[in-house]
Coordinates of C-alpha atoms and ligand atoms in Angstrom, one line a residue:
M208 CA 0.3 -0.1 0.4
A209 CA 1.0 3.6 -0.8
D210 CA 2.9 5.3 2.7
A211 CA 3.7 9.1 3.0
A212 CA 6.6 8.8 0.7
S213 CA 5.0 7.1 -1.7
S214 CA 1.9 9.7 -1.6
A215 CA 4.1 12.3 -2.4
V216 CA 4.8 10.9 -6.1
I217 CA 1.3 10.1 -6.2
G218 CA -0.6 13.4 -6.3
R219 CA -4.4 14.4 -6.7
N220 CA -6.4 12.5 -9.7
A221 CA -3.3 9.3 -9.5
P222 CA -4.0 5.8 -9.4
D223 CA -3.3 4.1 -5.5
P224 CA -0.6 1.2 -5.7
E225 CA -3.1 -2.1 -6.8
L226 CA -4.1 0.1 -10.5
L227 CA -0.3 0.9 -11.3
L228 CA -0.1 -3.0 -10.2
D229 CA -2.7 -3.2 -13.5
M230 CA -1.6 -0.6 -16.3
F231 CA 1.9 -2.7 -15.6
G232 CA 0.4 -6.0 -15.9
K233 CA -1.4 -4.5 -19.2
M234 CA 1.5 -2.6 -20.3
I235 CA 3.3 -6.0 -20.7
L236 CA 0.6 -7.4 -22.4
V237 CA 0.8 -5.6 -25.5
R238 CA 4.7 -5.7 -25.4
Q239 CA 4.6 -9.1 -25.4
M240 CA 1.6 -9.6 -27.6
E241 CA 3.1 -7.7 -30.0
E242 CA 6.1 -9.6 -29.1
R243 CA 4.7 -12.5 -30.5
L244 CA 3.6 -10.9 -33.7
G245 CA 6.2 -9.9 -34.1
E246 CA 7.9 -13.6 -34.6
L247 CA 4.4 -15.0 -37.1
H248 CA 4.7 -11.6 -38.5
K249 CA 8.7 -13.6 -39.7
Q250 CA 6.6 -16.7 -40.1
G251 CA 3.7 -15.7 -42.3
R252 CA 1.6 -16.1 -40.0
T253 CA -0.2 -13.4 -40.0
R254 CA -2.3 -11.7 -42.6
G255 CA 0.5 -9.0 -43.2
P256 CA 3.0 -6.4 -41.7
I257 CA 1.4 -5.3 -37.1
H258 CA 2.1 -1.7 -36.2
R259 CA 3.8 -2.6 -32.5
C260 CA 4.0 0.6 -29.3
D261 CA 7.1 -0.8 -28.3
G262 CA 7.9 1.7 -26.0
Q263 CA 4.7 3.9 -26.1
E264 CA 2.7 1.9 -24.3
A265 CA 1.9 4.0 -21.2
V266 CA -0.1 6.4 -23.3
G267 CA -2.6 3.6 -24.9
I268 CA -2.5 1.9 -20.9
A269 CA -2.5 5.2 -18.3
G270 CA -5.0 6.7 -21.1
T271 CA -8.0 5.2 -21.4
A272 CA -7.1 3.8 -18.1
P273 CA -9.6 6.8 -16.2
L274 CA -12.7 6.5 -18.8
R275 CA -16.1 3.9 -17.9
A276 CA -17.0 1.4 -20.4
S277 CA -19.5 4.4 -22.4
D278 CA -16.5 6.8 -22.8
T279 CA -15.2 6.6 -26.4
V280 CA -12.7 5.9 -28.2
T281 CA -11.3 6.0 -31.5
S282 CA -7.4 4.7 -32.7
T283 CA -5.4 4.6 -35.5
H284 CA -3.7 1.7 -37.2
R285 CA -0.7 1.6 -33.9
G286 CA -3.4 0.5 -31.2
H287 CA -3.0 -3.0 -29.4
A288 CA -2.6 -0.8 -26.2
H289 CA -5.7 1.1 -26.2
Y290 CA -7.3 -2.4 -26.8
I291 CA -6.2 -3.6 -24.0
G292 CA -6.8 -0.6 -21.8
K293 CA -9.9 0.4 -23.1
G294 CA -11.1 -3.9 -21.7
L295 CA -10.9 -5.3 -24.5
D296 CA -10.4 -9.4 -24.6
P297 CA -6.8 -10.2 -25.3
H298 CA -8.4 -13.6 -26.7
R299 CA -10.9 -11.9 -29.6
V300 CA -7.8 -9.3 -30.7
V301 CA -4.7 -12.6 -30.8
A302 CA -8.0 -14.4 -33.1
E303 CA -9.5 -11.0 -34.8
I304 CA -5.2 -10.3 -36.2
F305 CA -5.7 -14.1 -36.6
G306 CA -9.3 -13.9 -38.9
R307 CA -10.9 -15.8 -36.1
V308 CA -15.0 -16.3 -35.3
T309 CA -13.9 -14.9 -32.4
G310 CA -12.5 -12.8 -33.0
Y311 CA -14.3 -8.8 -32.4
S312 CA -15.5 -9.1 -36.4
R313 CA -15.7 -12.9 -36.8
G314 CA -11.8 -12.3 -38.2
K315 CA -12.9 -9.6 -40.9
A316 CA -11.6 -7.6 -39.5
G317 CA -7.7 -7.3 -38.2
H318 CA -5.3 -5.7 -36.4
M319 CA -6.2 -2.5 -37.8
L320 CA -9.7 -2.4 -37.3
I321 CA -10.8 -3.4 -34.2
A322 CA -13.9 -2.0 -32.3
D323 CA -15.8 -3.4 -29.6
V324 CA -19.3 -1.2 -29.2
E325 CA -20.1 -2.2 -25.3
Q326 CA -16.9 -1.1 -24.2
G327 CA -16.6 1.5 -26.0
M328 CA -14.0 1.3 -28.6
I329 CA -14.8 2.7 -31.9
G330 CA -11.9 1.2 -34.0
G331 CA -8.7 1.4 -35.3
N332 CA -8.2 3.1 -38.0
A333 CA -6.1 1.9 -41.8
I334 CA -6.9 6.5 -43.2
V335 CA -4.0 8.7 -41.1
G336 CA -6.5 11.2 -39.0
A337 CA -9.8 9.1 -39.6
G338 CA -10.0 8.3 -36.2
I339 CA -10.7 11.9 -34.7
P340 CA -14.1 13.6 -36.6
L341 CA -15.4 10.7 -35.7
A342 CA -14.7 10.3 -32.6
L343 CA -15.5 14.1 -32.8
G344 CA -19.4 12.7 -33.8
Q345 CA -19.1 11.0 -31.2
A346 CA -18.8 13.9 -28.6
L347 CA -21.0 15.6 -30.4
A348 CA -23.6 12.6 -29.4
H349 CA -22.7 12.7 -25.9
Q350 CA -22.6 16.5 -25.2
L351 CA -27.0 15.5 -26.5
H352 CA -27.5 12.9 -25.1
G353 CA -26.1 14.8 -21.9
R354 CA -25.0 11.3 -19.7
G355 CA -21.8 12.8 -19.0
D356 CA -20.0 10.5 -21.2
V357 CA -16.7 12.1 -23.7
A358 CA -14.7 11.2 -26.9
V359 CA -11.2 10.5 -26.6
T360 CA -9.3 10.4 -29.3
F361 CA -5.8 8.5 -29.5
F362 CA -3.0 9.8 -33.0
G363 CA 0.4 10.1 -34.3
D364 CA 1.8 14.1 -34.8
G365 CA 1.8 12.7 -38.9
A366 CA -1.8 12.4 -38.5
A367 CA -1.8 16.2 -36.5
Q368 CA -0.8 17.4 -39.6
A369 CA -3.6 16.0 -41.6
G370 CA -6.7 19.2 -42.3
I371 CA -9.3 17.4 -40.1
C372 CA -7.0 16.9 -37.7
H373 CA -7.9 21.5 -36.9
E374 CA -11.6 20.7 -38.3
A375 CA -11.9 18.9 -36.5
M376 CA -10.9 20.7 -33.2
N377 CA -11.2 23.5 -33.8
M378 CA -15.3 23.2 -34.7
A379 CA -15.0 21.3 -30.9
G380 CA -12.8 23.8 -28.9
L381 CA -16.7 25.6 -31.4
W382 CA -18.9 23.4 -29.5
K383 CA -17.2 22.8 -26.3
L384 CA -17.8 19.3 -27.0
P385 CA -16.6 16.7 -24.7
I386 CA -13.2 15.3 -26.8
V387 CA -9.9 14.5 -25.6
F388 CA -7.9 15.0 -28.0
I389 CA -4.8 12.9 -27.2
C390 CA -1.4 13.3 -29.7
E391 CA 1.0 10.3 -29.5
H392 CA 4.0 12.4 -30.2
N393 CA 6.4 9.4 -31.6
E394 CA 9.2 12.2 -34.1
Y395 CA 8.3 9.8 -36.7
G396 CA 5.5 10.1 -39.1
L397 CA 6.3 6.2 -41.6
T398 CA 10.0 6.8 -41.9
A399 CA 9.7 11.0 -41.4
H400 CA 11.2 12.4 -38.4
A401 CA 8.3 15.4 -37.8
R402 CA 11.0 18.3 -37.7
Y403 CA 10.2 17.4 -41.8
Q404 CA 5.8 17.3 -40.7
S405 CA 5.7 20.1 -39.0
A406 CA 6.6 24.2 -39.5
V407 CA 6.5 23.8 -35.0
E408 CA 8.2 21.7 -32.4
D409 CA 6.0 21.1 -29.9
L410 CA 2.6 21.4 -31.4
V411 CA 0.6 22.0 -28.5
I412 CA 0.7 25.8 -29.2
R413 CA -2.5 24.6 -31.4
A414 CA -4.7 24.7 -29.2
A415 CA -4.8 28.2 -28.1
G416 CA -6.0 28.6 -31.7
Y417 CA -9.2 26.2 -31.2
N418 CA -10.0 28.0 -27.6
M419 CA -8.6 25.5 -25.5
P420 CA -6.1 23.6 -23.1
G421 CA -3.5 22.8 -24.0
V422 CA -0.7 19.6 -21.7
K423 CA 2.2 19.1 -23.0
I424 CA 3.6 15.8 -20.9
D425 CA 6.1 13.4 -20.7
G426 CA 4.4 10.4 -22.2
N427 CA 5.8 7.5 -21.4
D428 CA 4.9 8.9 -17.9
V429 CA 2.6 6.4 -17.0
L430 CA 1.8 8.6 -13.9
Q431 CA 1.4 11.8 -16.0
V432 CA -0.9 10.9 -19.4
Y433 CA -3.1 9.1 -16.1
E434 CA -3.7 12.4 -14.3
T435 CA -3.7 14.7 -17.5
V436 CA -5.6 12.3 -19.1
G437 CA -8.2 12.6 -15.9
E438 CA -8.2 15.7 -16.0
A439 CA -9.7 17.0 -19.6
V440 CA -11.5 13.4 -19.3
E441 CA -13.1 15.7 -16.3
R442 CA -13.2 18.4 -18.0
A443 CA -15.3 17.0 -20.3
R444 CA -17.4 15.9 -18.6
A445 CA -18.5 18.6 -16.4
G446 CA -19.7 20.6 -19.5
E447 CA -16.3 22.3 -19.9
G448 CA -15.4 21.1 -23.3
P449 CA -12.3 19.5 -25.1
T450 CA -8.7 19.2 -23.9
F451 CA -5.2 19.0 -26.9
I452 CA -2.8 16.5 -24.9
E453 CA 0.6 16.0 -26.4
A454 CA 2.7 13.3 -25.0
K455 CA 6.3 13.1 -26.3
T456 CA 6.5 10.0 -27.1
Y457 CA 8.6 7.3 -28.9
R458 CA 7.8 4.7 -30.6
L459 CA 11.9 2.3 -30.5
V460 CA 10.9 0.0 -33.4
G461 CA 10.0 0.7 -36.5
F462 CA 6.6 1.9 -39.2
S463 CA 5.2 -1.9 -39.8
T464 CA 6.6 -5.0 -38.7
S465 CA 7.5 -5.0 -42.3
D466 CA 10.0 -1.7 -42.0
M467 CA 13.2 -2.0 -43.2
G468 CA 15.0 0.4 -40.5
G469 CA 17.6 2.2 -40.6
Y470 CA 16.1 5.7 -40.9
Q471 CA 16.2 6.3 -36.2
P472 CA 20.1 6.8 -35.5
Q473 CA 20.5 4.4 -33.5
A474 CA 22.6 7.0 -30.7
E475 CA 17.9 8.2 -30.8
I476 CA 17.2 5.0 -30.2
D477 CA 19.4 3.8 -27.0
A478 CA 18.8 7.9 -26.1
W479 CA 14.9 6.9 -25.1
R480 CA 15.3 3.2 -24.2
P481 CA 16.3 4.2 -20.7
R482 CA 13.2 5.6 -20.7
D483 CA 11.1 2.9 -21.7
P484 CA 7.6 3.5 -20.0
I485 CA 8.0 -0.5 -17.9
L486 CA 11.0 -0.1 -17.2
R487 CA 10.1 3.9 -14.8
T488 CA 6.9 2.1 -14.3
R489 CA 8.8 -1.0 -12.8
K490 CA 11.0 1.7 -11.2
L491 CA 7.7 3.0 -9.3
L492 CA 6.5 0.4 -8.4
L493 CA 9.3 -1.2 -6.4
E494 CA 9.0 1.2 -4.1
L495 CA 5.1 1.4 -4.2
T496 CA 4.7 -2.3 -3.7
G497 CA 7.7 -3.8 -3.7
E498 CA 9.8 -6.6 -5.9
E499 CA 7.3 -9.8 -5.6
R500 CA 3.9 -8.0 -6.4
I501 CA 5.7 -6.8 -10.3
R502 CA 6.5 -11.1 -10.5
K503 CA 3.7 -12.2 -9.7
T504 CA 1.6 -9.7 -12.3
E505 CA 4.5 -9.9 -14.8
E506 CA 3.5 -13.2 -13.9
E507 CA 0.4 -13.3 -15.0
A508 CA 0.6 -11.0 -18.0
I509 CA 2.0 -13.2 -19.7
T510 CA 0.7 -16.1 -18.9
A511 CA -2.5 -14.2 -19.9
C512 CA -0.9 -13.0 -23.1
D513 CA 0.0 -17.3 -23.7
K514 CA -3.6 -18.2 -23.5
A515 CA -5.1 -15.6 -25.4
F516 CA -2.8 -17.2 -27.8
E517 CA -3.8 -20.7 -27.4
L518 CA -7.6 -20.4 -27.5
A519 CA -7.0 -17.2 -30.8
L520 CA -4.9 -20.1 -32.6
S521 CA -7.0 -23.1 -32.0
D522 CA -10.1 -21.4 -32.4
P523 CA -12.5 -22.1 -36.3
L524 CA -11.5 -19.9 -39.4
P525 CA -15.2 -18.7 -40.6
D526 CA -16.5 -20.6 -42.6
A527 CA -15.9 -20.4 -46.9
S528 CA -20.3 -19.0 -46.6
E529 CA -19.1 -16.3 -44.7
A530 CA -17.0 -15.0 -47.6
D531 CA -20.0 -12.4 -49.2
V532 CA -21.9 -11.7 -46.2
P533 CA -20.7 -8.0 -44.3
E534 CA -20.0 -8.3 -40.7
F535 CA -20.6 -4.6 -39.3
V536 CA -17.7 -4.0 -36.7
G537 CA -18.2 -5.0 -33.2
A538 CA -21.7 -5.8 -32.8
H539 CA -22.2 -8.9 -32.5
Ligands
TPP624 C1 -4.2 9.0 -45.7 C2 -3.6 8.4 -45.5 N1 -2.8 8.3 -46.3 C3 -1.4 8.2 -46.2 C4 -1.7 6.3 -45.5 C5 -0.1 6.1 -45.3 N2 0.3 6.2 -43.9 C6 0.0 5.0 -43.0 S1 0.8 5.3 -41.5 C7 1.3 7.1 -42.3 C8 2.3 7.5 -40.7 C9 1.1 8.0 -39.9 O1 2.4 9.0 -38.7 P1 2.2 9.9 -37.7 O2 0.3 10.0 -37.8 O3 2.8 9.9 -36.1 O4 2.2 7.7 -37.0 P2 2.8 6.8 -36.5 O5 2.0 5.6 -38.0 O6 4.0 7.6 -36.2 O7 1.9 6.3 -34.8 C10 1.3 7.1 -43.2 C11 1.9 8.2 -44.0 C12 -2.7 6.2 -44.7 N3 -2.9 5.4 -44.9 N4 -4.0 7.2 -44.4

């Protein structure tokens, strides 16, 4: 349990050690899942390349932790941490990736398009930036329903350069919509560094132009992500409108498992490696809960991952007769 020293570390809106352990376990689960997907892609067993989020797990996991199921999330092509954070079942996520009937869309969507309406996961998206206006529409619906639900949209620094991002932020500011814009600034859009894509280094300054608060955070600090998103969600629930959060982070691996690499300088990768959010959360937990609880959480996450793959890979593929039957994502 938290002692006096740890409550100094943990501030308002911050998770208690149990929640921190939970987020730690989920980050490990995502890392494990993606490592295995990477291996299976090498063996030609996945349907296309996999976009891994190694090093970015804190944004997805802690950025969804303050949400309830009725809050909605739109994701990107790099969405595994958002799916797991939003409460999706790892078995059904893996099953979807391998095209099994037990997947969230009976195996017809694949890893970039996973959705589950019941958990408020509106979906990943292969079209860069396209999740942003979807979340805007959700936010308008939430405002009209008046139940205090909030829309959250995750997008990359590349997507932040798309016109639709600016249009959505303007409308959100204008109508004070309950939406949180979370930019995962991982420094690259495909192989191009952000300096070739943006006139400004810190995208957060744009928030002022849309009359919303903008907060720049260390996206590899699980507590900072949790607290900042928690506060933005509270603002949105209270009818105070949108927030733009720029989470500075870094992807430690290539754009996808098909990436030939070579464009991320080794010195840059080496500088970010010690800032890996899993290592940092582990260090923090060591003070709060001790090694034994950490080990148990790590083992549980690995077992959950083993189980997800074991079940998913022995699940059946859809029957050929279903080939031309449309499946609405997350509709069952
Ligand atoms: C509209 C559109 N344009 C281009 C692409 C090709 N594309 C896929 S991902 C990507 C880069 C995205 O960068 P960012 O938004 O920073 O996300 P990250 O991959 O860094 O997570 C591009 C250009 C696409 N899928 N959709």
